Amino acid sequence: MSDLSRISRRLPGRTRTTSRSVISWKCSDDTSSGLSSSQFHQEPTAEAARRASDLIDEDLKKEALRRQTESRKEVKVMLLGQAESGKSTLQKQFQLYHASHALEVERPSWRIVVYANLIKAVRTILEELDYEFSLSLDEYPWASEDSGPTDVAAQNEVLELRRNLLPLISLEGSLSSELSEGVAFVGQRRGKLFPPRRATCTRASTRPVTELRDSANAVIATNRAAQVLGMTVHVIEALWRHRSVEHMLLARKLRLDESGLHFLNQVQRLAQPDYIPSTDDVLHVRLQTIGVVEHSLKVNTVAGSYIWKIYDVGGTRSQRPAWCSYFDDVNALIFLAPISAFDQYLEEDPLTNRIHDSLQLLTTICSNKLLKNAQLVLLLNKTDILRKKLEAGVQIRQYITSYGNRPNNFSTAAEYFRTHFLAAHQKKDVFQRKLYVHFTTMLDVQATQIIIASVGDLIMRKHIAQTGLLM
Ligand SMILES: Nc1nc2c(ncn2[C@@H]2O[C@H](COP(=O)(O)OP(=O)(O)OP(=O)(O)O)[C@@H](O)[C@H]2O)c(=O)[nH]1
Ligand SMILES: [Mg+2]
């Protein structure tokens, strides 16, 4: 509703045009007898109308001032980047830094996501083993070794493990369905869930967040999963330690995501009847964001209290067109690029290398005119995984030929990626903005909190410089 319409509802029939229409009515009535009876009643009416008009003007001024103060108190920050780049994990780190009590309160409700991530990892292992055992000997690269199609004992052992794990695997559907209300998208608990929109740049209406993880059905599904997990934990451990799985992990034929690896390694703890996810667990969970989710945080600074609106977006290609509806009044944009992903391809486009996609995305964002006033921060994320991959001997040049004969070590690789991302920014940033760059491991709380403080300080300083200190 516009300001005018709101005020006109408070003072029925007295909009800004009221006084003018009364005056013209007086003039026309006056023509008949010089002093008409209507003139007698007219003057108080005209006076009242003038006062009403003044009141309206005053209201409008107050409203404009209120809005101005409000917008000075509000800082809008968007987290952008491809899927799985770590945006939601960064949002949790912001929450941990500025509102740790809120994270504390929601901790138990993350159980359902932890169980869903664990079960998905178990199912993935079984599917990959199935595929491995189904290969003919010609296709099998390590035919002389144990644990492949030739290892009948291993196959029988896995068959037995699978049979015992069926009750657990069968729960995955109900957990996912509770997390997504039976449809293909999931929102976060805090803040608002904006349903995915078509590729337009107009603002759509919002709907309140669905407290999916706390619903009665979600609690039932969670408790059931906890019960079955308690009964099958030893089977999961036997599968996770099985020689066939070890072989596949070593040969990089089995790739589990971060959450899967973390929860499989901690399965005994997860299976305790009184299990509550730790902060580390909450940071490790993988829950895809769909649409744009707004989170509000109160940030206290020496210059006063500010409300930070953090927009966490879904990063898959099909969701990116919806981002631009939020661009026009954004104060800062934090772009996350997972530099460990040099050997990975987009799930939605298996021909596009993920580093290449991140570079293209940054270029597109830098050249967007709607963002010309936004500060840019680039987080080169997942450095821990990059380090592990390089230590395991994965060669960057195999996936990015331009890497050439540079040493395949962390410092060279990190600098190589930094240079390329800086070049992508410089090439397209017609607004000549400074790009602040940090290397991050979003699961490292201590290191990330330092970066959050420094980035926060930077954003606040620019915001205050633009809007002035709060009175
Ligand atoms: N090892 C490691 N894992 C990370 C790091 N940052 C994020 N992750 C994990 O990567 C997974 C994906 O992170 P998210 O924060 O959900 O990714 P996102 O960018 O929000 O993804 P979408 O919502 O699909 O766009 C989660 O399991 C995180 O725990 C990191 O620096 N190191
Ligand atoms: Mg996300």
Tab-separated table of C-alpha atoms in Angstrom, residues 1-309:
chain	number	residue	atom	x	y	z
A	1	MET	CA	0.000	0.000	0.000
A	2	SER	CA	1.380	3.453	-0.832
A	3	ASP	CA	1.960	6.131	1.797
A	4	LEU	CA	-0.868	8.210	0.381
A	5	SER	CA	-3.397	5.446	0.417
A	6	ARG	CA	-2.454	4.570	4.001
A	7	ILE	CA	-2.962	8.143	5.137
A	8	SER	CA	-6.175	8.546	3.208
A	9	ARG	CA	-7.537	5.553	5.046
A	10	ARG	CA	-6.716	7.128	8.376
A	11	LEU	CA	-8.469	10.380	7.375
A	12	PRO	CA	-11.368	9.211	5.202
A	13	GLY	CA	-12.124	11.482	2.252
A	14	ARG	CA	-9.298	13.907	3.033
A	15	THR	CA	-6.532	13.362	0.637
A	16	ARG	CA	-4.048	16.004	-0.500
A	17	THR	CA	-6.554	17.252	-3.094
A	18	THR	CA	-9.327	17.927	-0.541
A	19	SER	CA	-8.545	21.579	0.206
A	20	ARG	CA	-8.318	22.499	-3.455
A	21	SER	CA	-11.719	20.996	-4.277
A	22	VAL	CA	-13.365	22.803	-1.320
A	23	ILE	CA	-11.991	26.163	-2.476
A	24	SER	CA	-13.288	25.778	-6.005
A	25	TRP	CA	-16.676	24.743	-4.675
A	26	LYS	CA	-16.790	27.958	-2.575
A	27	CYS	CA	-16.074	30.123	-5.627
A	28	SER	CA	-18.802	28.602	-7.721
A	29	ASP	CA	-21.382	28.835	-4.945
A	30	ASP	CA	-20.571	32.480	-4.288
A	31	THR	CA	-21.860	33.721	-7.668
A	32	SER	CA	-25.592	33.721	-6.806
A	33	SER	CA	-26.000	36.214	-3.882
A	34	GLY	CA	-22.679	37.562	-2.686
A	35	LEU	CA	-23.181	36.072	0.809
A	36	SER	CA	-24.776	32.716	0.450
A	37	SER	CA	-25.726	30.533	3.399
A	38	SER	CA	-23.301	27.973	2.202
A	39	GLN	CA	-20.432	30.431	2.699
A	40	PHE	CA	-21.265	30.603	6.382
A	41	HIS	CA	-20.673	26.865	6.743
A	42	GLN	CA	-17.947	26.900	4.198
A	43	GLU	CA	-15.248	28.751	6.112
A	44	PRO	CA	-14.978	26.356	9.026
A	45	THR	CA	-14.960	23.516	6.468
A	46	ALA	CA	-12.168	25.195	4.534
A	47	GLU	CA	-10.255	25.733	7.746
A	48	ALA	CA	-10.747	22.112	8.746
A	49	ALA	CA	-9.629	21.010	5.325
A	50	ARG	CA	-6.502	23.145	5.605
A	51	ARG	CA	-5.703	21.666	8.976
A	52	ALA	CA	-6.307	18.187	7.645
A	53	SER	CA	-4.034	18.949	4.752
A	54	ASP	CA	-1.317	20.178	7.122
A	55	LEU	CA	-1.752	17.049	9.173
A	56	ILE	CA	-1.338	14.967	6.076
A	57	ASP	CA	1.794	16.840	5.087
A	58	GLU	CA	3.165	16.312	8.566
A	59	ASP	CA	2.309	12.605	8.409
A	60	LEU	CA	4.020	12.306	5.064
A	61	LYS	CA	7.143	13.986	6.361
A	62	LYS	CA	7.194	11.729	9.415
A	63	GLU	CA	6.694	8.655	7.248
A	64	ALA	CA	9.504	9.721	4.888
A	65	LEU	CA	11.791	10.325	7.868
A	66	ARG	CA	10.856	6.962	9.389
A	67	ARG	CA	11.617	5.220	6.098
A	68	GLN	CA	14.886	7.050	5.731
A	69	THR	CA	15.977	6.112	9.249
A	70	GLU	CA	14.828	2.545	8.684
A	71	SER	CA	16.781	2.217	5.454
A	72	ARG	CA	19.840	3.668	7.171
A	73	LYS	CA	19.449	1.037	9.855
A	74	GLU	CA	19.109	-1.784	7.360
A	75	VAL	CA	22.022	-3.425	5.590
A	76	LYS	CA	21.236	-5.805	2.735
A	77	VAL	CA	23.759	-8.492	1.965
A	78	MET	CA	23.417	-11.128	-0.760
A	79	LEU	CA	25.290	-14.420	-0.749
A	80	LEU	CA	25.873	-15.582	-4.309
A	81	GLY	CA	27.676	-18.466	-5.981
A	82	GLN	CA	27.038	-21.788	-7.668
A	83	ALA	CA	25.312	-24.681	-5.888
A	84	GLU	CA	27.321	-26.200	-3.035
A	85	SER	CA	29.698	-23.257	-2.915
A	86	GLY	CA	28.995	-22.784	0.817
A	87	LYS	CA	26.456	-19.911	0.881
A	88	SER	CA	24.127	-21.476	3.442
A	89	THR	CA	27.111	-22.527	5.534
A	90	LEU	CA	28.294	-18.913	5.548
A	91	GLN	CA	24.802	-17.798	6.560
A	92	LYS	CA	25.019	-20.205	9.536
A	93	GLN	CA	28.397	-18.732	10.443
A	94	PHE	CA	26.832	-15.246	10.405
A	95	GLN	CA	24.124	-16.579	12.702
A	96	LEU	CA	26.737	-18.135	14.964
A	97	TYR	CA	28.603	-14.832	15.170
A	98	HIS	CA	25.673	-12.477	15.696
A	99	ALA	CA	22.900	-14.683	17.126
A	100	SER	CA	24.398	-17.884	18.502
A	101	HIS	CA	21.385	-18.333	20.811
A	102	ALA	CA	19.153	-18.787	17.739
A	103	LEU	CA	21.398	-21.544	16.428
A	104	GLU	CA	21.321	-23.096	19.888
A	105	VAL	CA	17.522	-23.162	19.862
A	106	GLU	CA	17.318	-24.758	16.437
A	107	ARG	CA	20.037	-27.331	17.064
A	108	PRO	CA	17.691	-30.320	17.784
A	109	SER	CA	15.662	-29.663	14.651
A	110	TRP	CA	18.742	-30.272	12.470
A	111	ARG	CA	18.602	-33.989	13.439
A	112	ILE	CA	16.297	-34.813	10.557
A	113	VAL	CA	18.748	-33.344	8.023
A	114	VAL	CA	21.703	-35.131	9.633
A	115	TYR	CA	19.891	-38.487	9.381
A	116	ALA	CA	18.812	-37.765	5.793
A	117	ASN	CA	22.423	-36.912	4.833
A	118	LEU	CA	23.735	-40.079	6.510
A	119	ILE	CA	21.177	-42.356	4.863
A	120	LYS	CA	21.853	-40.782	1.482
A	121	ALA	CA	25.578	-41.508	1.925
A	122	VAL	CA	24.853	-45.161	2.815
A	123	ARG	CA	22.579	-45.534	-0.220
A	124	THR	CA	25.207	-43.950	-2.482
A	125	ILE	CA	27.847	-46.444	-1.275
A	126	LEU	CA	25.538	-49.388	-1.935
A	127	GLU	CA	24.653	-48.109	-5.408
A	128	GLU	CA	28.307	-47.587	-6.321
A	129	LEU	CA	29.185	-51.071	-5.048
A	130	ASP	CA	26.350	-52.495	-7.142
A	131	TYR	CA	27.752	-50.825	-10.204
A	132	GLU	CA	31.281	-51.982	-9.395
A	133	PHE	CA	30.236	-55.603	-8.925
A	134	SER	CA	28.197	-55.504	-12.119
A	135	LEU	CA	31.235	-54.619	-14.273
A	136	SER	CA	32.612	-57.317	-16.504
A	137	LEU	CA	36.220	-58.329	-15.884
A	138	ASP	CA	37.297	-56.489	-19.071
A	139	GLU	CA	35.955	-53.220	-17.721
A	140	TYR	CA	37.497	-53.734	-14.329
A	141	PRO	CA	40.835	-51.976	-13.966
A	142	TRP	CA	42.135	-53.835	-10.943
A	143	ALA	CA	41.083	-57.400	-11.863
A	144	SER	CA	43.976	-58.937	-9.988
A	145	GLU	CA	42.994	-57.322	-6.700
A	146	ASP	CA	40.434	-58.361	-4.176
A	147	SER	CA	37.104	-56.681	-3.661
A	148	GLY	CA	36.048	-56.239	-7.314
A	149	PRO	CA	33.858	-58.453	-9.475
A	150	THR	CA	36.308	-61.284	-8.839
A	151	ASP	CA	35.907	-61.116	-5.089
A	152	VAL	CA	32.855	-63.293	-4.565
A	153	ALA	CA	33.297	-63.273	-0.792
A	154	ALA	CA	33.213	-59.461	-0.765
A	155	GLN	CA	30.078	-59.464	-2.903
A	156	ASN	CA	28.309	-61.822	-0.531
A	157	GLU	CA	29.332	-59.786	2.486
A	158	VAL	CA	28.007	-56.602	0.905
A	159	LEU	CA	24.802	-58.414	-0.065
A	160	GLU	CA	24.268	-59.337	3.578
A	161	LEU	CA	25.030	-55.800	4.766
A	162	ARG	CA	22.605	-54.393	2.223
A	163	ARG	CA	19.824	-56.728	3.423
A	164	ASN	CA	20.321	-55.515	6.980
A	165	LEU	CA	20.373	-51.893	5.899
A	166	LEU	CA	17.122	-52.006	3.937
A	167	PRO	CA	14.960	-50.760	6.845
A	168	LEU	CA	17.229	-47.717	7.163
A	169	ILE	CA	17.437	-46.984	3.436
A	170	SER	CA	13.668	-47.210	3.136
A	171	LEU	CA	13.361	-44.177	5.466
A	172	GLU	CA	15.159	-41.799	3.108
A	173	GLY	CA	11.994	-41.067	1.141
A	174	SER	CA	9.936	-40.095	4.170
A	175	LEU	CA	12.702	-37.872	5.600
A	176	SER	CA	13.194	-36.069	2.283
A	177	SER	CA	9.488	-35.691	1.855
A	178	GLU	CA	9.125	-34.086	5.305
A	179	LEU	CA	11.975	-31.713	4.505
A	180	SER	CA	10.408	-30.641	1.258
A	181	GLU	CA	6.667	-30.853	1.964
A	182	GLY	CA	6.500	-33.579	-0.642
A	183	VAL	CA	7.634	-31.250	-3.421
A	184	ALA	CA	11.041	-30.668	-4.870
A	185	PHE	CA	12.229	-27.757	-2.827
A	186	VAL	CA	13.367	-27.146	0.686
A	187	GLY	CA	13.510	-23.937	2.712
A	188	GLN	CA	15.406	-23.064	5.834
A	189	ARG	CA	13.751	-22.703	9.176
A	190	ARG	CA	14.569	-19.139	10.037
A	191	GLY	CA	13.589	-16.219	7.886
A	192	LYS	CA	11.320	-16.406	4.914
A	193	LEU	CA	11.128	-18.806	2.035
A	194	PHE	CA	10.615	-17.193	-1.317
A	195	PRO	CA	9.252	-19.670	-3.819
A	196	PRO	CA	11.286	-20.019	-7.000
A	197	ARG	CA	10.282	-17.526	-9.627
A	198	ARG	CA	10.426	-17.352	-13.351
A	199	ALA	CA	13.238	-15.564	-15.097
A	200	THR	CA	11.977	-12.036	-14.569
A	201	CYS	CA	13.418	-9.132	-12.686
A	202	THR	CA	10.269	-8.189	-10.824
A	203	ARG	CA	9.757	-8.657	-7.127
A	204	ALA	CA	7.304	-11.394	-6.292
A	205	SER	CA	5.316	-11.696	-3.121
A	206	THR	CA	6.795	-13.593	-0.231
A	207	ARG	CA	5.334	-16.252	1.960
A	208	PRO	CA	6.348	-17.028	5.511
A	209	VAL	CA	8.892	-19.730	6.097
A	210	THR	CA	7.524	-23.196	6.568
A	211	GLU	CA	8.806	-24.650	9.774
A	212	LEU	CA	9.296	-27.965	8.075
A	213	ARG	CA	11.776	-29.540	10.412
A	214	ASP	CA	9.584	-28.910	13.460
A	215	SER	CA	6.303	-30.233	12.076
A	216	ALA	CA	4.643	-33.147	13.869
A	217	ASN	CA	5.264	-35.476	10.928
A	218	ALA	CA	8.910	-34.436	10.722
A	219	VAL	CA	9.346	-35.250	14.414
A	220	ILE	CA	7.767	-38.693	13.901
A	221	ALA	CA	10.018	-39.383	10.884
A	222	THR	CA	13.083	-38.189	12.836
A	223	ASN	CA	12.350	-40.395	15.827
A	224	ARG	CA	11.771	-43.393	13.594
A	225	ALA	CA	15.089	-42.767	11.828
A	226	ALA	CA	16.867	-42.461	15.207
A	227	GLN	CA	15.374	-45.775	16.303
A	228	VAL	CA	16.376	-47.644	13.125
A	229	LEU	CA	19.811	-46.010	13.177
A	230	GLY	CA	20.321	-47.314	16.719
A	231	MET	CA	19.568	-50.835	15.484
A	232	THR	CA	21.751	-50.660	12.358
A	233	VAL	CA	24.744	-48.605	13.460
A	234	HIS	CA	27.078	-51.633	13.576
A	235	VAL	CA	26.022	-52.580	10.015
A	236	ILE	CA	26.756	-49.054	8.755
A	237	GLU	CA	30.183	-49.195	10.396
A	238	ALA	CA	30.880	-52.609	8.832
A	239	LEU	CA	29.954	-51.247	5.406
A	240	TRP	CA	32.004	-48.072	5.864
A	241	ARG	CA	35.087	-50.124	6.863
A	242	HIS	CA	34.559	-52.800	4.203
A	243	ARG	CA	37.592	-53.406	1.948
A	244	SER	CA	35.523	-52.883	-1.226
A	245	VAL	CA	34.577	-49.395	-0.032
A	246	GLU	CA	38.171	-48.637	0.941
A	247	HIS	CA	39.352	-49.678	-2.527
A	248	MET	CA	36.790	-47.521	-4.239
A	249	LEU	CA	37.627	-44.485	-2.108
A	250	LEU	CA	41.328	-44.895	-2.826
A	251	ALA	CA	40.693	-45.242	-6.559
A	252	ARG	CA	38.404	-42.168	-6.389
A	253	LYS	CA	35.584	-44.264	-7.790
A	254	LEU	CA	33.389	-43.397	-4.862
A	255	ARG	CA	32.850	-39.714	-4.179
A	256	LEU	CA	30.831	-38.766	-1.151
A	257	ASP	CA	30.002	-35.189	-0.332
A	258	GLU	CA	31.344	-33.479	2.785
A	259	SER	CA	28.260	-34.153	4.861
A	260	GLY	CA	28.268	-37.869	3.995
A	261	LEU	CA	31.933	-38.313	4.910
A	262	HIS	CA	31.557	-36.390	8.152
A	263	PHE	CA	28.468	-38.254	9.348
A	264	LEU	CA	29.766	-41.709	8.364
A	265	ASN	CA	32.906	-41.064	10.401
A	266	GLN	CA	30.791	-40.036	13.394
A	267	VAL	CA	28.033	-42.614	13.109
A	268	GLN	CA	28.418	-43.999	16.661
A	269	ARG	CA	27.784	-40.530	18.111
A	270	LEU	CA	24.816	-39.959	15.802
A	271	ALA	CA	23.258	-43.230	16.935
A	272	GLN	CA	23.169	-42.267	20.617
A	273	PRO	CA	19.553	-41.996	21.858
A	274	ASP	CA	20.147	-38.462	23.200
A	275	TYR	CA	21.981	-37.245	20.097
A	276	ILE	CA	21.737	-33.492	19.424
A	277	PRO	CA	23.691	-32.102	16.456
A	278	SER	CA	26.825	-30.197	17.423
A	279	THR	CA	27.777	-26.884	15.802
A	280	ASP	CA	30.177	-28.827	13.615
A	281	ASP	CA	27.330	-31.125	12.506
A	282	VAL	CA	25.074	-28.158	11.716
A	283	LEU	CA	27.822	-26.630	9.559
A	284	HIS	CA	28.354	-29.960	7.776
A	285	VAL	CA	24.732	-30.690	6.843
A	286	ARG	CA	23.784	-30.384	3.227
A	287	LEU	CA	20.347	-28.938	2.576
A	288	GLN	CA	19.863	-27.474	-0.868
A	289	THR	CA	18.435	-23.956	-0.903
A	290	ILE	CA	15.640	-23.326	-3.363
A	291	GLY	CA	14.582	-19.780	-4.175
A	292	VAL	CA	15.802	-16.863	-2.092
A	293	VAL	CA	15.738	-17.091	1.694
A	294	GLU	CA	15.854	-13.932	3.777
A	295	HIS	CA	17.457	-14.003	7.231
A	296	SER	CA	17.373	-11.041	9.614
A	297	LEU	CA	20.128	-10.444	12.126
A	298	LYS	CA	20.522	-7.674	14.669
A	299	VAL	CA	24.058	-6.365	14.498
A	300	ASN	CA	25.287	-4.100	17.281
A	301	THR	CA	28.119	-1.770	16.417
A	302	VAL	CA	29.682	1.250	18.096
A	303	ALA	CA	27.644	3.318	15.645
A	304	GLY	CA	24.352	1.805	16.822
A	305	SER	CA	22.132	-1.183	16.135
A	306	TYR	CA	21.576	-2.329	12.574
A	307	ILE	CA	19.390	-4.963	10.985
A	308	TRP	CA	21.270	-7.090	8.538
A	309	LYS	CA	19.088	-8.720	5.907
